[in-house]
XYZ file of C-alpha atoms in Angstrom:
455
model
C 0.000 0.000 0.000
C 1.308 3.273 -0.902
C 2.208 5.913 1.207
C -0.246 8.189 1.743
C 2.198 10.991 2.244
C 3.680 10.349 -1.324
C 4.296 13.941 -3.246
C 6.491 16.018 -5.171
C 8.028 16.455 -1.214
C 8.076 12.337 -0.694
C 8.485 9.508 -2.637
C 7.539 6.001 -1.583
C 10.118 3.309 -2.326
C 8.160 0.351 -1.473
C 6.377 0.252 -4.995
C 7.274 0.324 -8.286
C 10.387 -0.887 -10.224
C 13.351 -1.217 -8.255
C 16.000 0.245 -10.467
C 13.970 2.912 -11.461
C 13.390 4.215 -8.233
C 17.010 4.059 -7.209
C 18.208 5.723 -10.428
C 15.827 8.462 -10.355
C 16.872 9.426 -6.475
C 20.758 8.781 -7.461
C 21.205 11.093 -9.703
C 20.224 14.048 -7.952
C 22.674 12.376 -5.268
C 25.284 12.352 -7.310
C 25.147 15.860 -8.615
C 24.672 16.667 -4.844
C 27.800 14.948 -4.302
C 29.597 16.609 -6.660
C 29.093 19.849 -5.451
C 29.617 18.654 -1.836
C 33.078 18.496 -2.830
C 33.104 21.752 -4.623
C 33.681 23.412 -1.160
C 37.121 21.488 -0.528
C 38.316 20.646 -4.556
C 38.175 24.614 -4.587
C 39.821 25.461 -1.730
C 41.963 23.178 -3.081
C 42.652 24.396 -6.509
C 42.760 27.979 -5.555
C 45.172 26.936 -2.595
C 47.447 25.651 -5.244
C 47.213 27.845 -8.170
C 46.610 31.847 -6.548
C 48.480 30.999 -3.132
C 51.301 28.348 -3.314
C 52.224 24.612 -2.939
C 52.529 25.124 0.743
C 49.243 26.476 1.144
C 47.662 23.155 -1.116
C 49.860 21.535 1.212
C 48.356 23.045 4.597
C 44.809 22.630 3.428
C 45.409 18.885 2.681
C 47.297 18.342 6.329
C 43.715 19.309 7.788
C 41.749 17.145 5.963
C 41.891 14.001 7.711
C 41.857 15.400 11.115
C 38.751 17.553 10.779
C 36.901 14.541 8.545
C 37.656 13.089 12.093
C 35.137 15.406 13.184
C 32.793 15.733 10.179
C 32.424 12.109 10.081
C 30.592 11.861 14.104
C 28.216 14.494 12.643
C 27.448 12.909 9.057
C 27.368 9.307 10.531
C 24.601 10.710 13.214
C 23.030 12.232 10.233
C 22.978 9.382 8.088
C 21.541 7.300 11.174
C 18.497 9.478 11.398
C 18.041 9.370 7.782
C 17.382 5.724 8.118
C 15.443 6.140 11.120
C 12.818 8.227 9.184
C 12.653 5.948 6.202
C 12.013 2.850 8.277
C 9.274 4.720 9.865
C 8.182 6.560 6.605
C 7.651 3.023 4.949
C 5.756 1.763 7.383
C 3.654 5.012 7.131
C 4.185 6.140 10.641
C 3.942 9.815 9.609
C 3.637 10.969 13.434
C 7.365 8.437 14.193
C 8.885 10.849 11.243
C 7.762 13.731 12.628
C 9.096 12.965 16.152
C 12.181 11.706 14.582
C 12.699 15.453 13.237
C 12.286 17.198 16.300
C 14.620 15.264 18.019
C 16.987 14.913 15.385
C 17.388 19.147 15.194
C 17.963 18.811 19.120
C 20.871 16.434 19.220
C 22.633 17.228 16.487
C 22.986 20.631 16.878
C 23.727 19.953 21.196
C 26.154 17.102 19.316
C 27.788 19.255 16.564
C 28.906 22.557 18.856
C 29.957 20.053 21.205
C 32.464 18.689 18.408
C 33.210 21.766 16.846
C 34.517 23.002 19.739
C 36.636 20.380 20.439
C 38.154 20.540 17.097
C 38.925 24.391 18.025
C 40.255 24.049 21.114
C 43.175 21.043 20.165
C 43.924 21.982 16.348
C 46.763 22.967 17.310
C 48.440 20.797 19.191
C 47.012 18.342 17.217
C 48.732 18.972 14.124
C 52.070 19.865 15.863
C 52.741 16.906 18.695
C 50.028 14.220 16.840
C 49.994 14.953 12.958
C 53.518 16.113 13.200
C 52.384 18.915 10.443
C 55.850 20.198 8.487
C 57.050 23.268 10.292
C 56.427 25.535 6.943
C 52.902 24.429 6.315
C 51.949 24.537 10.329
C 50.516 27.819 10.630
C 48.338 27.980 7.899
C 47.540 24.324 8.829
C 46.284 25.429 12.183
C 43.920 28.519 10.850
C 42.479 26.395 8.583
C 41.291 23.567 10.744
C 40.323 26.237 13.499
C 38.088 28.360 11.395
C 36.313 25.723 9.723
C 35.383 23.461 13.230
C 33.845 26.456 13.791
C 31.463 26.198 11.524
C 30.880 22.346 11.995
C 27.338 23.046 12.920
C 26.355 24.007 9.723
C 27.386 21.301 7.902
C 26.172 18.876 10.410
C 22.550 20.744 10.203
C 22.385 20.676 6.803
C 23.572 17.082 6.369
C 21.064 15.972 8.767
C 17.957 18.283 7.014
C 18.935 16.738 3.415
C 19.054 12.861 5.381
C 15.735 13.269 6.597
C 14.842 14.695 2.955
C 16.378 11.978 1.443
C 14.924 9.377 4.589
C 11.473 10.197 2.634
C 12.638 9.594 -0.503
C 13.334 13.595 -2.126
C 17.009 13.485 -3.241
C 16.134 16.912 -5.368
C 15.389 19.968 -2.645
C 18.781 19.291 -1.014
C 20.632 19.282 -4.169
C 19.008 22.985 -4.650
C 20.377 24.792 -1.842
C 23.607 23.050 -2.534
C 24.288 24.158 -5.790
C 23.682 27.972 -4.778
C 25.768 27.527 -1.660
C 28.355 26.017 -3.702
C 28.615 29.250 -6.553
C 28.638 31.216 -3.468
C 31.108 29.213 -1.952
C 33.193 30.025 -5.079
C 32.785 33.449 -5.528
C 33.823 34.016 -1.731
C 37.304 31.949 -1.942
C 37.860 34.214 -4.937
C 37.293 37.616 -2.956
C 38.705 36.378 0.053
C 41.771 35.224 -1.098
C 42.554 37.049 -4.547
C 40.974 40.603 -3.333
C 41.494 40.885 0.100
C 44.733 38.417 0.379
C 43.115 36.742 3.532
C 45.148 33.393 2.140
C 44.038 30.430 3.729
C 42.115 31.762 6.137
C 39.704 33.117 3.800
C 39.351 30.044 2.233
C 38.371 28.790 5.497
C 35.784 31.687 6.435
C 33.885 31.142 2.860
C 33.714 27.763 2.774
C 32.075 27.831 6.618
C 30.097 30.883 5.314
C 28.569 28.820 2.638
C 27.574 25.494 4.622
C 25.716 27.664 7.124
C 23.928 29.429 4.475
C 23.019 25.896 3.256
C 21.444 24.539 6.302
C 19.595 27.775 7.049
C 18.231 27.559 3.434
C 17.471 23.693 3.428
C 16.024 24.083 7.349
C 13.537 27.213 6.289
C 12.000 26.132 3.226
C 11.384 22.417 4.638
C 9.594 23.988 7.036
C 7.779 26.267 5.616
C 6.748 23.864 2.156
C 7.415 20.130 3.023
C 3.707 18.502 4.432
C 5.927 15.980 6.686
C 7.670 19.281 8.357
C 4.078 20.583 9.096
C 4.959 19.905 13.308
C 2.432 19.896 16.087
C 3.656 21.447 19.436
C 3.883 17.996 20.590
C 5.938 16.701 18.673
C 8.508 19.007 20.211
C 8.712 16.966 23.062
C 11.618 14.629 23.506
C 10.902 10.976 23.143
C 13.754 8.927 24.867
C 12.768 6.063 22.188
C 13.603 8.207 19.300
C 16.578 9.494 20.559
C 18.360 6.043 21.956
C 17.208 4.628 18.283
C 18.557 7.549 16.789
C 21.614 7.156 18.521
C 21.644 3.346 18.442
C 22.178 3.327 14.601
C 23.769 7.079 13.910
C 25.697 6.394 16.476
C 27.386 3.132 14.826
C 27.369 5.021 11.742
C 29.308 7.458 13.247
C 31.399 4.976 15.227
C 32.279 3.870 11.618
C 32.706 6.954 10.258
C 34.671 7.983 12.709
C 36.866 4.228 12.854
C 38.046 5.260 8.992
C 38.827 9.012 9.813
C 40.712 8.156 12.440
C 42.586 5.692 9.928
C 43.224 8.869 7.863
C 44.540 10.379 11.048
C 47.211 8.042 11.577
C 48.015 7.551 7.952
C 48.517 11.509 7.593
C 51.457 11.143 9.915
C 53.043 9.004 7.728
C 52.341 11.031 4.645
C 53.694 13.718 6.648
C 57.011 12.212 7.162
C 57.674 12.225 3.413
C 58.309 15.590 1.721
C 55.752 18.244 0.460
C 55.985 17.038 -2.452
C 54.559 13.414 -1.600
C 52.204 15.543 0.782
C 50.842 17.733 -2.148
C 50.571 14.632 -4.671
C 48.437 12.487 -1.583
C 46.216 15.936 -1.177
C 46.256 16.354 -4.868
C 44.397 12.940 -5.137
C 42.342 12.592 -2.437
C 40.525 15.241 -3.661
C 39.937 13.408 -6.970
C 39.607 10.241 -5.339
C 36.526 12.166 -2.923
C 34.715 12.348 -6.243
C 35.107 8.949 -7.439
C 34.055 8.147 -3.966
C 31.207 10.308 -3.650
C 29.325 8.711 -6.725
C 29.244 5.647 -5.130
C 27.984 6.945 -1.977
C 25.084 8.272 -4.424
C 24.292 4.599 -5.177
C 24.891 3.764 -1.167
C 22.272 6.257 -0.044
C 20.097 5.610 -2.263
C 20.217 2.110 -1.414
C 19.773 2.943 2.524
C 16.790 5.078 1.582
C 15.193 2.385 -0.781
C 16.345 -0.674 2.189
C 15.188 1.245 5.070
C 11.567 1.838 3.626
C 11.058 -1.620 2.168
C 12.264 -2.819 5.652
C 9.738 -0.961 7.608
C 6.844 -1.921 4.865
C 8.456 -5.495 5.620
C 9.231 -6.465 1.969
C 12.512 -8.370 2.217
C 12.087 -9.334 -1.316
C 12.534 -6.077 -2.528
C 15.044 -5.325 -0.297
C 17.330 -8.279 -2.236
C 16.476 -7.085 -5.772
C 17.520 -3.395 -4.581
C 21.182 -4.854 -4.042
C 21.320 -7.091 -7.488
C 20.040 -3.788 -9.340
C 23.062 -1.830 -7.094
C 25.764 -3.921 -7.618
C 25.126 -3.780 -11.582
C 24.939 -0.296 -11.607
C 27.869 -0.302 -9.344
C 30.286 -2.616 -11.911
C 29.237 -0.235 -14.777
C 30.277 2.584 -12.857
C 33.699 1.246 -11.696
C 34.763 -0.126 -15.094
C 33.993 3.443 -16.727
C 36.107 5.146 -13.965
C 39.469 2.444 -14.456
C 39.543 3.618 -18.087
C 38.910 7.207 -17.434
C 42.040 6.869 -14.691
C 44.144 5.230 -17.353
C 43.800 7.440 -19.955
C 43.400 10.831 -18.341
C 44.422 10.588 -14.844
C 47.272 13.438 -15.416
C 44.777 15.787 -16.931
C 42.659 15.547 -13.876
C 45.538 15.960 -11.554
C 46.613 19.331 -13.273
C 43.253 20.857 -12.612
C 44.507 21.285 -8.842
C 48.300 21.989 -9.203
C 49.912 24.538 -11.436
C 51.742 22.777 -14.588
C 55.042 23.798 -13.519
C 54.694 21.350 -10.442
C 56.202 18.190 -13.007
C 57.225 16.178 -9.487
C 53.989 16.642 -8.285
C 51.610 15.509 -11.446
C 54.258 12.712 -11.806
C 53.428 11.140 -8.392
C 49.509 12.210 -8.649
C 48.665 10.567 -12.129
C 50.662 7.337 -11.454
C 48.525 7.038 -8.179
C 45.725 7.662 -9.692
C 46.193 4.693 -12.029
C 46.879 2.272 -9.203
C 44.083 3.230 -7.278
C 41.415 2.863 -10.495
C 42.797 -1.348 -10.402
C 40.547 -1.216 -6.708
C 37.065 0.221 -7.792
C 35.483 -2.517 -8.171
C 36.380 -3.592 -4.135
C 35.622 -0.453 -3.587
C 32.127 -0.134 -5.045
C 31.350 -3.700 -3.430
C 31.906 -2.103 -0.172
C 29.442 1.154 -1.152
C 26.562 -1.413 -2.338
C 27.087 -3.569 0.522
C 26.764 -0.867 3.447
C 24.374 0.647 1.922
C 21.846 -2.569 1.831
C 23.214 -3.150 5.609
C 22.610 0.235 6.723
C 19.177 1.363 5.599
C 18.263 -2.713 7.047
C 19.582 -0.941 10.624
C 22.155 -3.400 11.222
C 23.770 -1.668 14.079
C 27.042 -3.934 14.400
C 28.346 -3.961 10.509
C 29.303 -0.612 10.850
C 31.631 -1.060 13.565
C 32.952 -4.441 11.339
C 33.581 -2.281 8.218
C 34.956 0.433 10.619
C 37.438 -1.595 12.015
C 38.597 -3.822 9.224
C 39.098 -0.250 7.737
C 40.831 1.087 10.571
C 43.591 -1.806 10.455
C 43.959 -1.806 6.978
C 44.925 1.481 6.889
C 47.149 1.419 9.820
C 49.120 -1.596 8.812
C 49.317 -1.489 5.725
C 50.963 2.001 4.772
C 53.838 1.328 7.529
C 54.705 -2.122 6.221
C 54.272 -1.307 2.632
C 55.997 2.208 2.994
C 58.826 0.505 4.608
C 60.188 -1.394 2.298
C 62.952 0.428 -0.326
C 61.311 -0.884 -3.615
C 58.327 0.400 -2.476
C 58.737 3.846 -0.890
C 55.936 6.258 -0.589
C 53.781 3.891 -3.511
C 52.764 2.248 -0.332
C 50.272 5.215 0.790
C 48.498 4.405 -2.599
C 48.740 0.726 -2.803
C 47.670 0.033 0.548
C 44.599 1.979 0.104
C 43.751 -0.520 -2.666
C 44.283 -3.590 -0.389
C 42.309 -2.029 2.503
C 39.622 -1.811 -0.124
C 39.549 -5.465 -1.229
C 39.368 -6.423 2.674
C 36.375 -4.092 3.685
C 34.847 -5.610 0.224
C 34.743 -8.947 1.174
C 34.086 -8.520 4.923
C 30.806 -6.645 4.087
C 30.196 -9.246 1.022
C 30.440 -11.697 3.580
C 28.069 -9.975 5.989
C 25.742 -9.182 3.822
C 25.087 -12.685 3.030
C 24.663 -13.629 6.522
C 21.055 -11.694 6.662
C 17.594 -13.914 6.389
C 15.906 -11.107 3.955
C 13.028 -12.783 3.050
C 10.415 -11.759 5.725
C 12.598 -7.796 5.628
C 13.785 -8.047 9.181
C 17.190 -7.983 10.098
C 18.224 -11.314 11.756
């Protein structure tokens, strides 16, 4: 039975054909996604083109350490998501509505909380713990202040465009991200090429821009979404909601969290090569983020499509969803190894200036090594999705910690040895991939789906 609630504003999952239904919400995803990473690739770019290598350098240093951050508030985010598409297929309007309340309330007591932890030890973070190089430190340190600052933004908007997506509209989020994005852009370009604010104005617009987002995204749900039409008792805090909310954000941010900490760790040993090896690892990790991103498209749509075929209880449907995912998911990765092969040094001398020869060396190389992994990769994407939108509250901490070691061991042994050298960043990535791939292939198969309940 359809969901009554169904509009332009919702879409129900639970009927219809499968792979249309994913399709049509990916795509919006995966433009979303795309400029997601416009705020970063452009700090980025204009880091290394109007500033210096240092300054790409510095920006890159951060990014680990404050994804440490990000990722608590996104995983949380995601987890409510899932929460209101369980409850939105079942067609337990007044459980989403309750779920949105309390969802504004934690995050945002959550995300300051975070933020300001991220303020307070930047520093001494990146000097004592990421052992940032002494001629990238100070930048390093204004960057990663100013923008766990504005952490509450982006964890407000991620969680308004989760419970968006929870009810199956992929397209208003995508909206408010594209202006904030062009905003995003002009800002970095006055902050840093007219006002010479360096990289702290890179910092202050790309903040600027994510709370603009999630004041956007928060007012017009409000004010034109049916399901954000909220009675003053809905207001009231259910301990239910938020210990379910917390049960499964919380492992998805206990995952999240597991592979940014990974990052952590591993950005000490990229640090102790030289900026160079530093830029080249920054360099693609931003192009790796958007190979990355378009298969978290395909993941969230599969959580949204799982999650309200679990609560309708239609296990069936549930099973197909993954089939459809993985083929779209093969396509996808088999397009992406020959676009690495053939044009991976064209995409790495979008960020760095052309003069940088050492740099675009190292990047395109890596970029080709990495492209031999998609397919792992894109196994692992399919997988979690399925396992997330079913709720299953102890795969994330699996996939988190096979992660976690992966990335830990692997780049010290591998970087280690002579023949090897700094490769080993790259190549272990690859091998953490396959693991994570199998372990969630694995998992995956251990559910009863049938009767849509996760056993």
């Amino acid at each position: 039975m359809a969901n009554p609630m169904a509009d332009k504003y919702a879409k129900d999952m639970t009927q219809g054909d499968p792979t249309r239904l994913i399709l049509a919400f990916m795509l919006p995803m995966m433009m979303g996604n795309i400029f997601q990473q416009f705020y970063n690739i452009v700090d980025t770019i204009i880091a290394g083109r109007f500033i210096d290598a240092r300054a790409l350098a510095a920006v890159g240093s951060t990014g680990h350490v404050t994804n440490l951050f990000f990722a608590l508030g996104n995983g949380l985010a995601t987890g409510i998501g899932i929460v209101v598409s369980q409850f939105f297929g079942a067609g337990n309007m007044k459980g989403v509505k309750k779920v949105i309340t309390n969802a504004l309330v934690i995050v945002t007591a959550t995300s300051v909380f975070v933020g300001l932890i991220g303020f307070a030890f930047s520093r001494p973070v990146l000097t004592y713990v990421m052992k940032t190089p002494e001629d990238i430190l100070e930048n390093a340190v204004a960057y990663m202040s100013i923008t766990c600052i504005g952490f509450f933004g982006t964890a407000l908007y991620n969680t308004i465009s989760y419970i968006m997506r929870g009810i199956g509209d992929s397209k208003t989020p995508l909206y408010f991200l594209i202006i904030s994005s062009f905003l995003n852009v002009a800002m970095d370009l006055v902050f840093v090429i007219a006002f010479g604010m360096g990289v702290s104005g890179l910092a202050i617009a790309t903040i600027t821009a994510q709370i603009l987002s999630a004041v956007c995204s928060i007012t017009y749900a409000f004010f034109k979404n049916p399901v954000f039409k909220i009675d003053k008792s809905d207001w009231k805090m259910d301990p239910h909601i938020i210990i379910k909310c917390y049960k499964i954000g919380g492992s998805m941010a206990l995952q999240s969290g597991l592979v940014a900490l990974s990052f952590v760790i591993l950005q000490r040993v990229i640090n102790s090569f030289d900026s160079v090896v530093v830029a080249a690892f920054t360099t693609t990790s931003k192009i790796e983020n958007l190979v990355n991103m378009q298969f978290k498209a395909l993941q969230d749509s599969l959580s949204t499509f799982t999650g309200q075929n679990i609560g309708a209880k239609q296990g069936k449907r549930v099973r197909k969803g993954f089939q459809n995912g993985m083929k779209m998911m093969i396509l996808y990765a088999v397009v992406m190894i020959i676009v690495m092969g053939l044009f991976g040094d064209v995409l790495v001398k979008i960020f760095i200036d052309s003069s940088e020869t050492d740099i675009i060396a190292y990047g395109s190389k890596a970029m080709r090594i990495l492209s031999y992994f998609y397919l792992p990769l894109g196994m692992i994407y399919v997988c979690r999705g399925t396992l997330n939108g079913a709720g299953d509250a102890k795969f994330p901490a699996i996939s988190g910690a096979s992660e976690m070691i992966g990335r830990i061991i692997f780049p010290a042994l591998l970087c280690s040895l002579p023949f090897i050298g700094a490769w080993g960043l790259w190549i272990s990535t690859g091998i953490t991939w396959t693991i994570v791939g199998v372990t969630a292939f694995i998992r995956f198969n251990m559910k009863d789906w049938r009767g849509g309940l996760d056993i």
